[in-house]
Coordinates of C-alpha atoms in Angstrom, one line a residue:
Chain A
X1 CA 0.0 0.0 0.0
X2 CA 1.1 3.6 -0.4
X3 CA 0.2 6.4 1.7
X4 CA 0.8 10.1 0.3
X5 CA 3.7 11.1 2.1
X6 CA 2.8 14.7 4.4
X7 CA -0.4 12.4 5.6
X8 CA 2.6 9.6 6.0
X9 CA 4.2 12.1 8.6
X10 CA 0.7 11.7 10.1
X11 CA 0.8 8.6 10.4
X12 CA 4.0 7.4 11.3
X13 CA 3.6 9.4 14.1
X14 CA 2.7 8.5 17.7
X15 CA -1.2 8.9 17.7
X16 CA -0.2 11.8 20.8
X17 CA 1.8 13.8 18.4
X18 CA -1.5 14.5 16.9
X19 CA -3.6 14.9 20.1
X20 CA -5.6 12.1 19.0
X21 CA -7.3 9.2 21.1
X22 CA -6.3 5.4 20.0
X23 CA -9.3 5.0 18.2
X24 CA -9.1 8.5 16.2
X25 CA -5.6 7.9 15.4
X26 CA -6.9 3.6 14.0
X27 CA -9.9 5.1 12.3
X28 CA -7.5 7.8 10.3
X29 CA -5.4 5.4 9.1
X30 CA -8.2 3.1 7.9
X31 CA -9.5 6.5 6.2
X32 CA -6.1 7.2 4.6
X33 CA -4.9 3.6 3.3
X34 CA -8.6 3.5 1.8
X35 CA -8.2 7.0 -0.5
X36 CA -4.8 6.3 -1.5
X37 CA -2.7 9.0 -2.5
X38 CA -4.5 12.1 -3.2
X39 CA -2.1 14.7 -3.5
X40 CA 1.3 15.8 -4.8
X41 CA 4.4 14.6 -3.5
X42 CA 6.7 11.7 -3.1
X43 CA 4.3 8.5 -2.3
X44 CA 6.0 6.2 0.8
X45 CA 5.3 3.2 1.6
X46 CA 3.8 2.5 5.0
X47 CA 5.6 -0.3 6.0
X48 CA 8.8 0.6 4.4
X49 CA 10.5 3.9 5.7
X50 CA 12.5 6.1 3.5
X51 CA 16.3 4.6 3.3
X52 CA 16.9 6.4 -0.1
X53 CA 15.6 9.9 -0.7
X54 CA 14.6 11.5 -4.3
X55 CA 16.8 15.0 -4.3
X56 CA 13.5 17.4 -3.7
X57 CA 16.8 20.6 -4.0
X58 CA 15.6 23.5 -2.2
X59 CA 15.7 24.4 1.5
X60 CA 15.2 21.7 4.5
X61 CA 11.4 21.4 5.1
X62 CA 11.3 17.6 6.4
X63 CA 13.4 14.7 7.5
X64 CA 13.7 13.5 3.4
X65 CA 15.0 16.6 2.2
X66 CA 17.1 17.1 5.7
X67 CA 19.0 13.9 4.4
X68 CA 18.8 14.7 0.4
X69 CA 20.6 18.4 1.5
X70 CA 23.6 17.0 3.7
X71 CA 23.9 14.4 1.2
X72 CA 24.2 17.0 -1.6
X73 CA 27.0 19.0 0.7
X74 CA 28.8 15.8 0.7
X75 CA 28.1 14.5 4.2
X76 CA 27.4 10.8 4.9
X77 CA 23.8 9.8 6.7
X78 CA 22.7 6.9 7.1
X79 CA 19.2 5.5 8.5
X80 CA 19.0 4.2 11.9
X81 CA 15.6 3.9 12.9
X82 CA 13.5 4.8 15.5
X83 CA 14.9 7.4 19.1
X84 CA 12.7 8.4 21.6
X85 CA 12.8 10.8 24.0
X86 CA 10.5 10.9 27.3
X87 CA 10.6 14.9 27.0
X88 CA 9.2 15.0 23.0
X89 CA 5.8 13.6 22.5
X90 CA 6.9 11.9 19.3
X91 CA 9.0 9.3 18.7
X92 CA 12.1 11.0 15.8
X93 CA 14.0 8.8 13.7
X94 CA 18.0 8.5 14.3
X95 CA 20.4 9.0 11.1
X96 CA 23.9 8.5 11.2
X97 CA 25.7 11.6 10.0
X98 CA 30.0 11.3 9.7
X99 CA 29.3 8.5 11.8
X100 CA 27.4 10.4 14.6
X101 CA 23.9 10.3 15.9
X102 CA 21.3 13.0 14.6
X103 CA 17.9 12.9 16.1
X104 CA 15.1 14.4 13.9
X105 CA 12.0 15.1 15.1
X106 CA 9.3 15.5 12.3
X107 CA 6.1 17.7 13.9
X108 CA 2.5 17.7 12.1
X109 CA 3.8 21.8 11.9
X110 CA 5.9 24.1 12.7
X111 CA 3.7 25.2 15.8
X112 CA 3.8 21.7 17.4
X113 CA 7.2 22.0 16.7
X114 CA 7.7 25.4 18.4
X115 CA 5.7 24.4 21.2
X116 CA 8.2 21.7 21.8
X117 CA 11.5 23.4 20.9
X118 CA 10.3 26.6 24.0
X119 CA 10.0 23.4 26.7
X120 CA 14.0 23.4 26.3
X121 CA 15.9 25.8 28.5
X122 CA 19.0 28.0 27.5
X123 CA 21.4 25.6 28.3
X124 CA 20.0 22.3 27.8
X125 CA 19.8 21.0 30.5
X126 CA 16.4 20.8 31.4
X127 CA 13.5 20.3 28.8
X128 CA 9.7 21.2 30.6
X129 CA 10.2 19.1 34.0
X130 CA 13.0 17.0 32.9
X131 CA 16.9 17.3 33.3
X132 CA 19.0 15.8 31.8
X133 CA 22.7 14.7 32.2
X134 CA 23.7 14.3 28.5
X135 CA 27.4 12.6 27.7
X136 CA 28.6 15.7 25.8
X137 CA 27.4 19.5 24.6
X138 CA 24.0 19.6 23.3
X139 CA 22.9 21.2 20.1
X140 CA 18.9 22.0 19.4
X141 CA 18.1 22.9 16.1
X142 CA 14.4 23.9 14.7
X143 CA 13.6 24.4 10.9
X144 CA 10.1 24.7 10.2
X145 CA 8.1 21.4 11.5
X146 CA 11.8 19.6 12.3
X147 CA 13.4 20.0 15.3
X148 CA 16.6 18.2 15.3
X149 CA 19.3 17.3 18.4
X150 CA 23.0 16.5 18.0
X151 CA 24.7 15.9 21.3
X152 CA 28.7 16.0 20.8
X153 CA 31.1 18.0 19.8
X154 CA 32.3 17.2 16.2
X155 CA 32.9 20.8 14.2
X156 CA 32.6 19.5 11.4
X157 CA 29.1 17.8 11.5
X158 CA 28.1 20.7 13.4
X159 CA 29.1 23.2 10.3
X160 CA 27.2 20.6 8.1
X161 CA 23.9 21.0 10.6
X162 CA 24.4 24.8 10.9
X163 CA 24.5 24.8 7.0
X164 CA 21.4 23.0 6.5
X165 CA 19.3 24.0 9.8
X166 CA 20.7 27.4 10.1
X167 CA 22.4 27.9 13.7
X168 CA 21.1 25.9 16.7
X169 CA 18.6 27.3 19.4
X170 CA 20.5 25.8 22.0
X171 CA 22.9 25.3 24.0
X172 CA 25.9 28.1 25.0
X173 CA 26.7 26.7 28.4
X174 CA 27.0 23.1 29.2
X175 CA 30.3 21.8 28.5
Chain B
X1 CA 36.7 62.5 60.1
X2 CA 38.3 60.1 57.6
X3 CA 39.0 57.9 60.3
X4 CA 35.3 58.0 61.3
X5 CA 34.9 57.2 57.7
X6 CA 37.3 54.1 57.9
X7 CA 35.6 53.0 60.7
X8 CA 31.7 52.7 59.0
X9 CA 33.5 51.1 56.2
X10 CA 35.1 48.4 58.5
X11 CA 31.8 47.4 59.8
X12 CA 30.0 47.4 56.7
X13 CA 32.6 45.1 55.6
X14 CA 32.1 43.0 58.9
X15 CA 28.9 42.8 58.6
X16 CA 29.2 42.0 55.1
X17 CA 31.7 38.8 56.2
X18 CA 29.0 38.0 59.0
X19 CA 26.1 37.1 56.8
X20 CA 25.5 33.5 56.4
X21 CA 27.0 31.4 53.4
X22 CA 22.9 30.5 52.8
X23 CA 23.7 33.6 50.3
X24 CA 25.9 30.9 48.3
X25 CA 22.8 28.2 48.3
X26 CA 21.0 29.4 44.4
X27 CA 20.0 26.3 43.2
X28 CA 17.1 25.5 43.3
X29 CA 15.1 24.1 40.4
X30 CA 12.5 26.6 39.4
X31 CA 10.9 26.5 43.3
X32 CA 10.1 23.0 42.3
X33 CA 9.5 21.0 46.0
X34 CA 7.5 18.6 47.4
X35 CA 3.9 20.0 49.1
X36 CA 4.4 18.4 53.2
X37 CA 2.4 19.5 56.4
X38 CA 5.9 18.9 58.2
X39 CA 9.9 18.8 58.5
X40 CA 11.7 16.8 58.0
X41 CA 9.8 14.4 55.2
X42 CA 10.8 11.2 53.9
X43 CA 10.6 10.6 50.7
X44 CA 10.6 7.5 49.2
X45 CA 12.5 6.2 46.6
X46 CA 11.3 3.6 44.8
X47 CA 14.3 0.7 44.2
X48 CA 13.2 -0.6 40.3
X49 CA 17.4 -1.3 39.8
X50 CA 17.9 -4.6 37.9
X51 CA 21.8 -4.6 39.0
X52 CA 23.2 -5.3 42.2
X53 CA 25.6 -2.7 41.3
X54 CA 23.2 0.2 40.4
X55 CA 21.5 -0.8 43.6
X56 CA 24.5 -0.2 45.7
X57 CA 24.8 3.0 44.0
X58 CA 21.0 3.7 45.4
X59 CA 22.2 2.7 48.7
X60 CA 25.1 5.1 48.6
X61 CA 23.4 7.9 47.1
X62 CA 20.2 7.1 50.0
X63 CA 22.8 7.5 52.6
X64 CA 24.8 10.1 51.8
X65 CA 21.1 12.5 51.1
X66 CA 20.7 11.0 54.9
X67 CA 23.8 12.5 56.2
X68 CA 23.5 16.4 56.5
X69 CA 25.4 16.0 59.6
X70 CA 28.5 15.2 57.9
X71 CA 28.9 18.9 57.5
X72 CA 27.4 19.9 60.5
X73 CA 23.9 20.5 59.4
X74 CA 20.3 19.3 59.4
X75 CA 17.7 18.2 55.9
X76 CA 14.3 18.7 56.2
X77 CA 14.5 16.0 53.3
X78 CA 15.3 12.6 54.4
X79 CA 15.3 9.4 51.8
X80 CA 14.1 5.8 52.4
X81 CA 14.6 2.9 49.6
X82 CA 11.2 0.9 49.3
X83 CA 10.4 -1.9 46.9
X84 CA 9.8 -0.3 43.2
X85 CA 6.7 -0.1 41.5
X86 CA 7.8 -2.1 38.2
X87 CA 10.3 -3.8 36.9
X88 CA 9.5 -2.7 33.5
X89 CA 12.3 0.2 31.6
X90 CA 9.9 2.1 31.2
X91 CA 9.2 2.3 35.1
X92 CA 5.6 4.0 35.7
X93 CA 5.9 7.1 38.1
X94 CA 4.2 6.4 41.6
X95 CA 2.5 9.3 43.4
X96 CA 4.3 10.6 46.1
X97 CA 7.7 8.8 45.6
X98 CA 10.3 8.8 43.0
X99 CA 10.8 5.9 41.4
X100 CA 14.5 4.6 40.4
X101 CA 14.9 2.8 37.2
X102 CA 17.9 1.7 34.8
X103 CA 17.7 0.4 31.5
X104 CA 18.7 0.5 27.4
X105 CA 17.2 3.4 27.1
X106 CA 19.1 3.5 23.7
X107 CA 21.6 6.0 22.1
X108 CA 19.7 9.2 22.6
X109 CA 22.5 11.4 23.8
X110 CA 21.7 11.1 27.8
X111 CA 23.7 9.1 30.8
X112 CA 20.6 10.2 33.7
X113 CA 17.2 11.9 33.5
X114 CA 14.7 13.2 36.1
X115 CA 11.4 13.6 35.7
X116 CA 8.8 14.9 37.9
X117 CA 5.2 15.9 37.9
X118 CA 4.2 19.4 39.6
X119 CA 0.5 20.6 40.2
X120 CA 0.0 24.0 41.5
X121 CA 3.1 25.4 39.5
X122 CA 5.5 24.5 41.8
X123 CA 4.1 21.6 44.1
X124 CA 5.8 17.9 42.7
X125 CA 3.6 15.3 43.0
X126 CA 5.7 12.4 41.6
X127 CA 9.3 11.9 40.2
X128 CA 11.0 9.7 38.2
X129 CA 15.3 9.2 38.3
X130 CA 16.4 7.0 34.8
X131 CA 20.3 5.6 34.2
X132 CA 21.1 4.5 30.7
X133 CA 22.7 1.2 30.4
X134 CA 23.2 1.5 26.8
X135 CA 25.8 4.4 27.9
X136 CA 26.4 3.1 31.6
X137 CA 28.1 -0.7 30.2
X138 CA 30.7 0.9 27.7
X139 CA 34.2 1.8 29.0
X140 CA 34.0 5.1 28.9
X141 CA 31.2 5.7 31.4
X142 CA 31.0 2.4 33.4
X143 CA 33.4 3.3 36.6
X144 CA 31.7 3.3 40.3
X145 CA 32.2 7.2 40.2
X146 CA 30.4 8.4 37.2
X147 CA 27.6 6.0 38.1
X148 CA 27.4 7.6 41.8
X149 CA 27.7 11.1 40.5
X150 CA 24.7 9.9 38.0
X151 CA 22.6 8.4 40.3
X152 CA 23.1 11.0 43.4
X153 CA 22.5 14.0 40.8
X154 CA 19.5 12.6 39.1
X155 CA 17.7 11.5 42.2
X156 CA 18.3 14.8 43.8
X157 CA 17.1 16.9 41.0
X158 CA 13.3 15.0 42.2
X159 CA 13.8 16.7 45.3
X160 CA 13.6 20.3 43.5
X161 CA 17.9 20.8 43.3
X162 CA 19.0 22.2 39.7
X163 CA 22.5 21.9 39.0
X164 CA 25.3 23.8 41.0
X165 CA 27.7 24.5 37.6
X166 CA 26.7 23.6 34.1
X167 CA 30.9 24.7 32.9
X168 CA 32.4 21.0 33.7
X169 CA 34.5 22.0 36.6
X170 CA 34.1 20.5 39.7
X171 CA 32.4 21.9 42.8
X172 CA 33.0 18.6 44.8
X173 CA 29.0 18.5 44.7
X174 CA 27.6 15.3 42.9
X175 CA 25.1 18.3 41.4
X176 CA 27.8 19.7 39.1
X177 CA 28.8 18.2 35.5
X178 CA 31.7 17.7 36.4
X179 CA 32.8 14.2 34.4
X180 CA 33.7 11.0 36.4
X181 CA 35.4 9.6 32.5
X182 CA 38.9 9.9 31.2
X183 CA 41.6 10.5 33.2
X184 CA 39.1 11.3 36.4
X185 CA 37.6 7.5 36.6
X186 CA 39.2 7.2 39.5
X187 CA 38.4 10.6 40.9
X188 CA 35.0 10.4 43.6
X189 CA 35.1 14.7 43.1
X190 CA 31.3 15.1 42.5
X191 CA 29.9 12.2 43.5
X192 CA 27.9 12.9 46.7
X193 CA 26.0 16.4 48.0
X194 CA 28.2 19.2 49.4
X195 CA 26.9 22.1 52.2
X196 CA 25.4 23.9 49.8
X197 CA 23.4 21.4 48.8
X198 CA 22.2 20.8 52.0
X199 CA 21.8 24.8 52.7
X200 CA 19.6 25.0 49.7
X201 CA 17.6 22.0 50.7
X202 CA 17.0 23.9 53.9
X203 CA 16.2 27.2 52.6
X204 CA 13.8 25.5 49.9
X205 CA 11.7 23.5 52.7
X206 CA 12.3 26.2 55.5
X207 CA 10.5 29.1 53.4
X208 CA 7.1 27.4 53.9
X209 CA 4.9 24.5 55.2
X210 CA 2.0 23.7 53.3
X211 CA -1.2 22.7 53.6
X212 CA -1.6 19.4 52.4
X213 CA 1.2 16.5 51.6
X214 CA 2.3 15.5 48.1
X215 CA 4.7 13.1 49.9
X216 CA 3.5 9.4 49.9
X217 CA 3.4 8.6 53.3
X218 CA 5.8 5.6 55.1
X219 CA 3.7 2.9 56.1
X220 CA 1.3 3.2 53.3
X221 CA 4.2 2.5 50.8
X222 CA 6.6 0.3 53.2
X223 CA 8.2 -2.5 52.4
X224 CA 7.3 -5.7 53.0
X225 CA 6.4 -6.8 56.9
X226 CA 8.3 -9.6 57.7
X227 CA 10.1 -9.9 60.4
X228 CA 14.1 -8.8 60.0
X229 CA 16.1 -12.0 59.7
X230 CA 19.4 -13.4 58.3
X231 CA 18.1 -12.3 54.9
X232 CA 20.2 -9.3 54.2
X233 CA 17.0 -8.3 52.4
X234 CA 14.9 -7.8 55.2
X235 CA 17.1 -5.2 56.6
X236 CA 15.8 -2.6 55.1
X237 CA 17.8 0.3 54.1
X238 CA 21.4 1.2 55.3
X239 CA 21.4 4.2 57.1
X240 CA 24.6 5.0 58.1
X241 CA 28.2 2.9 57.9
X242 CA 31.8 3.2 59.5
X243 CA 35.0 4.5 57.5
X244 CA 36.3 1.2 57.2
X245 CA 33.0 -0.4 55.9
X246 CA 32.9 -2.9 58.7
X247 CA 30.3 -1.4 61.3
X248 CA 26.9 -1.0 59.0
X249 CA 23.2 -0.2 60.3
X250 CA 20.2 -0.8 58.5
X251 CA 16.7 0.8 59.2
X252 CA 13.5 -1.2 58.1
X253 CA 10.2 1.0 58.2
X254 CA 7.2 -1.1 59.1
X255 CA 3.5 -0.4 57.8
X256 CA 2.4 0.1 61.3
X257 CA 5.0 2.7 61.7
X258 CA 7.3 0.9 63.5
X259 CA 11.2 0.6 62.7
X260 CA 13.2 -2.1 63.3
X261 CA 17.3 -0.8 63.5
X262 CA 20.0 -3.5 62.5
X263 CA 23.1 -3.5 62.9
X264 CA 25.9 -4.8 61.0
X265 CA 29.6 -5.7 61.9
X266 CA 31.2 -7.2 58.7
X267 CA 34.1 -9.2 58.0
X268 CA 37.6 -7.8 57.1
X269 CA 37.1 -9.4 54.0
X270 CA 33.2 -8.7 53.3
X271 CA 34.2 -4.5 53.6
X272 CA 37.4 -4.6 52.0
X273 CA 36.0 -4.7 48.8
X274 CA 34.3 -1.3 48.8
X275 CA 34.4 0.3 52.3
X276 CA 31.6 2.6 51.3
X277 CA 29.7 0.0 49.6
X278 CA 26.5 -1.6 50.9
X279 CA 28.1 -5.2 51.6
X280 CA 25.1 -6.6 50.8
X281 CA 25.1 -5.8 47.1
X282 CA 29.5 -4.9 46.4
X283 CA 30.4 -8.9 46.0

């Protein structure tokens, strides 16, 4: 089956992502595998998650054309699968970048991703009523619905994220 | 006149050196505390630790939360280990306690995390205190004094504490991010409270009672109510132990209230492992 892919992000999503109950959430994706594809776009397969990405060019606007933009610069990345984190309410997707880890959190919009990306304090280390003790500096970064976390220290990837994200939101002062 | 002068400034100056190093004490997290009647509260921690290891680290990090008067002071916060709620990761907050949980949480970037859950604001209601074993079991992070520094800093943050220093240097307070790896593994800098931690306990729970309790009480939540025996189980939780690791005692909370105190006196061999080890768990 094929699922358009913007209602994909839908989809793919926890159901609480959307604010939905369990049985909205079932009943929407019974809706959306029954009309098909019904706009423009790249068309994903439900069951299969994007591991190569047709070049969209252009400016980062979701986790395909985050991938398609570093790969263009030159930079290695690499699928992982699923990351969760208990201070997001949806579940991202990890890619390996030069070798690192690069979380990406895809939001319906760029409000549920604002929402999120103000929970995270000025340094890091606390996201709503949560603290964290992370193994090395930080990085938050928000483009449109994405909001993408690099935790290291590796100048060159974070040139590469600054490139494609523009510069991060967070964090000056953990070490 | 310019003596006069002198004089005023001298005792401004005094009076300056006089105030009380409370004025050092800053960290609290947001005004974050637990809502109690009284002081001092116990709050209990909930012990949901698959390792013998993490649980000694529970133990240490109980008792040295317990031991204020190691620098001469008092806690209107005290801390008693109970049986956990799950022994599930994912490790389901419990009202009124914090719950203590490791796991593979996966590689998402954090060693510890606290959680807790406020109403009012301000007023925490439940908290949760996570270690990652997908971090915790490679080299570089699994030493006995970046896993005390984890567990002691994480479990204090449910009490309200933010962090003393975000910069990396140490402050000798297990509240700093200050990093146990490297060439300070063997350093145990940062890996228990300091007095400021203590002071800003104090000046946290000593601005205010409240009305009502968010704290779960003791012998609704106690462990079980057998009888203490030769089961180093039933001992409840270690409250206190000598500098040489051989003179131990234990304090077991009963659900009618009642305590039972044990006491300890180990073999040469049983505390020369880990002196300031819970023998029970360090062999």
């Amino acid at each position: 089956m094929t699922i358009n892919q913007d209602r994909c992000e839908s989809v793919v999503c926890k159901g609480r992502g959307l604010g939905l109950a369990p049985s909205a959430f079932a009943v929407g994706v019974f809706f959306l595998v029954a009309a098909g594809s019904t706009a423009g776009g790249e068309t994903l397969s439900l069951s299969n998650p994007p591991q190569q990405s047709q070049s969209h060019g252009g400016p980062v606007m979701d986790y395909v054309s985050l991938i398609d933009n570093l790969r263009t610069a030159g930079v290695s990345v690499e699928p992982e699968g699923e990351v969760e984190q208990p201070f997001f309410s949806i579940e991202g997707r990890m890619i390996k970048v030069s070798g690192e880890d690069v979380q990406v959190f895809q939001y319906i919009d760029a409000a549920a991703a604002d929402a999120e990306a103000a929970l995270v304090s000025p340094d890091g280390s606390a996201v709503g009523t949560s603290k964290i003790h992370w193994i090395g500096p930080p990085h938050f970064y928000k483009k449109g619905k994405l909001l993408v976390l690099y935790v290291g220290d590796n100048a060159e990837l974070l040139k590469a994220l600054e490139a494609a994200l523009g510069r991060p939101f967070c964090c000056l002062l953990l070490p | 006149m310019k003596t006069m002068k002198n004089i005023k400034l001298l005792l401004v100056l005094l009076a300056l050196a006089a105030l009380p190093s409370l004025t050092y004490a800053d960290h609290s997290w947001n005004g974050y505390h637990w809502a109690r009647t009284a002081n001092p509260f116990t709050l209990k921690l909930g012990n949901n630790l698959t390792s013998a290891d993490w649980q000694s680290m529970l133990a240490q990090t109980s008792q040295d939360w317990n031991s204020p008067d190691t620098f001469g002071t008092t806690s209107p916060l005290l801390t008693a280990i109970v049986s956990g709620s799950s022994s599930k990761r994912r490790c389901p907050m419990v009202a009124g306690t914090t719950q203590v949980c490791n796991g593979a949480y996966g590689n998402n970037g954090w060693l510890g995390l606290a959680s807790i859950n406020i109403t009012g604001g301000t007023h925490i209601t439940q908290g949760l205190a996570k270690v990652n074993d997908t971090y915790f079991t490679k080299p570089t992070y699994n030493n006995p004094n970046e896993k005390l520094h984890v567990m002691c800093q994480e479990v204090a943050h449910t009490f309200g504490l933010d962090h003393q220093s975000t910069d990396g240097s140490s402050q000798d307070s297990c509240m700093d991010y200050f990093s146990n790896t490297g060439a300070n593994a063997g350093s145990a800098l940062s890996t228990k409270p300091n007095a400021h931690d203590f002071e800003e306990l104090n000046l946290i729970y000593d601005a205010h009672l409240d009305s009502t309790t968010t704290v779960a009480a003791m012998n609704a939540l106690a462990a079980s109510a057998s009888d203490v025996t030769n089961d180093p189980g039933s001992w409840g939780q270690l409250m206190s132990q000598s500098a040489n690791g051989r003179s131990s005692t234990y304090e077991k909370f009963h659900p009618n209230g009642s305590q039972t105190i044990t006491h300890v006196y180990w073999t040469i061999e049983a505390a020369a492992n880990c002196p300031a080890c819970d023998h029970r768990y360090d062999h």
